[in-house]
Amino acid sequence: VNQASACQGNGTVFGSVRHDKIRILDIPDEIFNSTLTASVCGNSLCEQDEFYNTCEEDCTIKSIGSLNLAHGWYPRIVIQGDWAYLAKGESARGFATLNLNKPVDEIGIDAEIHLPGAGFQNNLDVYGNYAYVVDFNSGLYIIDVSNPFSPVLVNNISMAKANSIKIVPYGSQIVAYIGHLRSQDKCLSVRDVTNPMDILLLGIGSYSCTLDS
């Protein structure tokens, strides 16, 4: 099972699995926020150095639901505010949004779009009003998510075997760090994505590897 996860910020974790299902777990806030130096089992706080197997009564992680999402593998989930963004790989070849500001049993896909030419969406990141999806076959897709109920594909940049991405603000620029795999070679390209319609290659870091673009 290929898994990925993302945290909503309130102790709720959405885990993605290959077989079209997202598991939703409720993790005690104290597991993230505890600043106590000593752990006391039985005080209803999941503190430092306490785990499920050492203090089950304080550190129970509860499964509060799951989402059965047909048609495609969801290898990566990014959560921003009340929205989850998913890359859909294999036969689905698309991008989906889920509104999380509702009861768990009502959460489902709110919008989805097809990414033409895509074959395997390896990863995605979201920054501001845009989602950035990298596809092993077809490069970088940039999607306007200013209205998550109606995402719009605005650009597709061809590049070699992209499989990971991280968007980072740098001064007045928005910079994408994109990892590539070519046979046994590993590559990194750095691109200015400040203007989604005019992507600029800033540099390449690699191990005996060249990029197609």
PDB file of C-alpha atoms in Angstrom, residues 7 10 25 36 67 81 101 103 113-114 140 152 154 156 173 177 188 194-195 201 209 212:
ATOM      1  CA  CYS A   7      -2.744  17.270   8.669  1.00  0.00           C
ATOM      2  CA  ASN A  10      -6.592  20.470  14.348  1.00  0.00           C
ATOM      3  CA  LEU A  25      -7.705   9.812  11.967  1.00  0.00           C
ATOM      4  CA  LEU A  36       5.694  19.224  29.779  1.00  0.00           C
ATOM      5  CA  LEU A  67     -13.685   8.223   2.150  1.00  0.00           C
ATOM      6  CA  GLY A  81      -7.340  25.872   5.176  1.00  0.00           C
ATOM      7  CA  ASN A 101     -15.600  22.193   6.432  1.00  0.00           C
ATOM      8  CA  PRO A 103     -19.185  16.551   8.879  1.00  0.00           C
ATOM      9  CA  ILE A 113     -10.525  18.221 -13.638  1.00  0.00           C
ATOM     10  CA  HIS A 114      -8.768  16.059 -16.191  1.00  0.00           C
ATOM     11  CA  LEU A 140       4.346  20.436 -14.461  1.00  0.00           C
ATOM     12  CA  VAL A 152      -8.906  25.745 -13.783  1.00  0.00           C
ATOM     13  CA  VAL A 154      -3.776  27.426 -16.634  1.00  0.00           C
ATOM     14  CA  ASN A 156       1.429  22.758 -18.544  1.00  0.00           C
ATOM     15  CA  GLN A 173       9.479  35.418  -6.254  1.00  0.00           C
ATOM     16  CA  TYR A 177      12.039  23.069  -6.469  1.00  0.00           C
ATOM     17  CA  LEU A 188      16.836  19.037  -9.245  1.00  0.00           C
ATOM     18  CA  THR A 194       5.735  33.771  -9.912  1.00  0.00           C
ATOM     19  CA  ASN A 195       3.899  34.259 -13.198  1.00  0.00           C
ATOM     20  CA  LEU A 201      14.280  27.951 -15.355  1.00  0.00           C
ATOM     21  CA  CYS A 209      22.046  14.301 -15.456  1.00  0.00           C
ATOM     22  CA  ASP A 212      14.738  17.797 -21.390  1.00  0.00           C
TER      23      ASP A 212
END
